[in-house]
XYZ file of C-alpha atoms in Angstrom:
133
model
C 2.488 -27.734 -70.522
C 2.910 -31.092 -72.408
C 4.487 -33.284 -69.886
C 5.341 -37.313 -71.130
C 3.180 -39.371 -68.326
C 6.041 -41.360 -66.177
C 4.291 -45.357 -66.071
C 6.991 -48.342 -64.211
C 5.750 -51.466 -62.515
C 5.830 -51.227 -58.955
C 9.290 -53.974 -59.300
C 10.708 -51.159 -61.312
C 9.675 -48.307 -58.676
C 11.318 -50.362 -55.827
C 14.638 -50.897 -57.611
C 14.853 -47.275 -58.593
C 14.430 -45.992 -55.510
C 15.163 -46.331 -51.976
C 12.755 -48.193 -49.019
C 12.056 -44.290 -47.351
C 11.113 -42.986 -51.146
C 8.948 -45.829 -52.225
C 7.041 -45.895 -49.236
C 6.368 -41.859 -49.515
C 6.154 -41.580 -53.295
C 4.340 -44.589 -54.157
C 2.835 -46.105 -51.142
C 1.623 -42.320 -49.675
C 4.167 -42.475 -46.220
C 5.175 -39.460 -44.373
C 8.490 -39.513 -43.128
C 8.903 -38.180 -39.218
C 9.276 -34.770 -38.941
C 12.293 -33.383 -38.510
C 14.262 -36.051 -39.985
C 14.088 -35.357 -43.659
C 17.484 -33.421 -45.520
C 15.717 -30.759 -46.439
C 13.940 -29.403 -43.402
C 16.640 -27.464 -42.414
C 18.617 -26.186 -45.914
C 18.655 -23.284 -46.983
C 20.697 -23.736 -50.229
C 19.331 -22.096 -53.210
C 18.331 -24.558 -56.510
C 15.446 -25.917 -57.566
C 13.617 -29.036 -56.274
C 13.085 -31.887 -58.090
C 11.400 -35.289 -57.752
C 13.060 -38.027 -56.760
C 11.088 -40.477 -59.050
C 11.190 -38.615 -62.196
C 13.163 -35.357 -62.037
C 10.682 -33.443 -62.791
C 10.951 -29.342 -61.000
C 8.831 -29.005 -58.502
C 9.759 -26.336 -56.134
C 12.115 -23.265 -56.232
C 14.112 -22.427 -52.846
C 13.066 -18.799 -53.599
C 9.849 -20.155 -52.239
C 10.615 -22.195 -49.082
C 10.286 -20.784 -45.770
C 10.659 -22.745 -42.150
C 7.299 -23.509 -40.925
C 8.454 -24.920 -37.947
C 6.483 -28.262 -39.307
C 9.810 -30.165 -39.413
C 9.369 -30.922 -43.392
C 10.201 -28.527 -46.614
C 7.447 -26.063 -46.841
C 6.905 -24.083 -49.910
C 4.760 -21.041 -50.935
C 3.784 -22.428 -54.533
C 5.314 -24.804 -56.659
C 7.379 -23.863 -59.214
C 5.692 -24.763 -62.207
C 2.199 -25.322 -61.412
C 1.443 -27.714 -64.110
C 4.203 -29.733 -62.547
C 1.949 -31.112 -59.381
C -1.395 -31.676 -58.893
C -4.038 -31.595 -55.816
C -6.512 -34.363 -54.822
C -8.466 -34.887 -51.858
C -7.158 -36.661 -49.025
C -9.500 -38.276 -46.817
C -7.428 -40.945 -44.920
C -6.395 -41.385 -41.308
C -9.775 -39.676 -40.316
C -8.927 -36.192 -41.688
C -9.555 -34.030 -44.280
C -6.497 -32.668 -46.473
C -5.276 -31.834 -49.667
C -2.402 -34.180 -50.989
C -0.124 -33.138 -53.251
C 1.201 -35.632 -55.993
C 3.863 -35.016 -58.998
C 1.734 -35.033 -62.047
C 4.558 -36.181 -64.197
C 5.525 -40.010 -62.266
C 2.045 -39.537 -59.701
C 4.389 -39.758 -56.651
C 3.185 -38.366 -53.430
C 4.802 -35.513 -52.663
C 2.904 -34.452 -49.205
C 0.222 -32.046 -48.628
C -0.741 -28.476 -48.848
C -2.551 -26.353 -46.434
C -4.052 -23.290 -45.708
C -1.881 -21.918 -42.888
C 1.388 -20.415 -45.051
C 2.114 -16.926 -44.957
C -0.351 -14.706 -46.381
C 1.521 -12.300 -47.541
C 2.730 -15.187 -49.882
C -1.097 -16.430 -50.839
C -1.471 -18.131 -47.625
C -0.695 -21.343 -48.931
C 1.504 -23.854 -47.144
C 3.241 -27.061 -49.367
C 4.257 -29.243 -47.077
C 6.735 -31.665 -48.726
C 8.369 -34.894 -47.715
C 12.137 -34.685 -47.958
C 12.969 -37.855 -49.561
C 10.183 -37.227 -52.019
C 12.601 -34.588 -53.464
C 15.990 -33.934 -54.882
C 17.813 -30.345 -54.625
C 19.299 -29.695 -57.522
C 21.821 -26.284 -56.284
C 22.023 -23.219 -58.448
């Protein structure tokens, strides 16, 4: 998948988006749980990122984790996000970043339901967009 590289100054990442996103997508933030939009929805579309557009995640693939963020079996597109070791706060995790704009997106673990592949995407809300079927 050919996908154009998304590059803006930081000045343009802060007037495109708002204080919540910049701080998750570009400045690696978590918002609390539970207080994201799309915790909770269970509207079908496709997910998008908020700092490029690119698709991300398909609703056919969320499921409620109880986590109190998004939480997706496998991304979409594959090529559309990409893993890199996350060793901050004193833990070990997997972060997951768009691989179109390099926002952060959240993390994925190892604790989804294996009937699924056992993988768990655990997505910031205001990282993404739902764009409804």
């Amino acid at each position: 998948m050919a996908t154009e590289q998304i590059q803006k100054t930081d000045e343009e990442w802060r007037a495109q988006l708002t204080p919540e996103q910049y701080d998750v997508l570009r400045k690696h933030g978590t918002e609390r749980a539970f207080t994201g939009k799309y915790w909770n929805v269970k509207q079908d579309g496709m997910y998008r990122c908020a700092g490029c557009g690119a698709e991300l995640f398909s609703s056919d693939t969320k499921f409620d984790s109880g986590t109190g963020w998004p939480s997706f079996t496998e991304p979409a597109v594959a090529a559309a996000v990409e893993t890199r070791a996350d060793n901050s706060l004193f833990m070990r995790r997997t972060e997951v970043v768009c691989r179109r704009c390099g926002g952060h997106l959240g993390h994925v673990f190892e604790d989804g339901p294996q009937e699924a592949g056992g993988l768990r995407y655990c997505i910031n809300s205001c990282a993404l967009e739902l764009d409804p079927k």
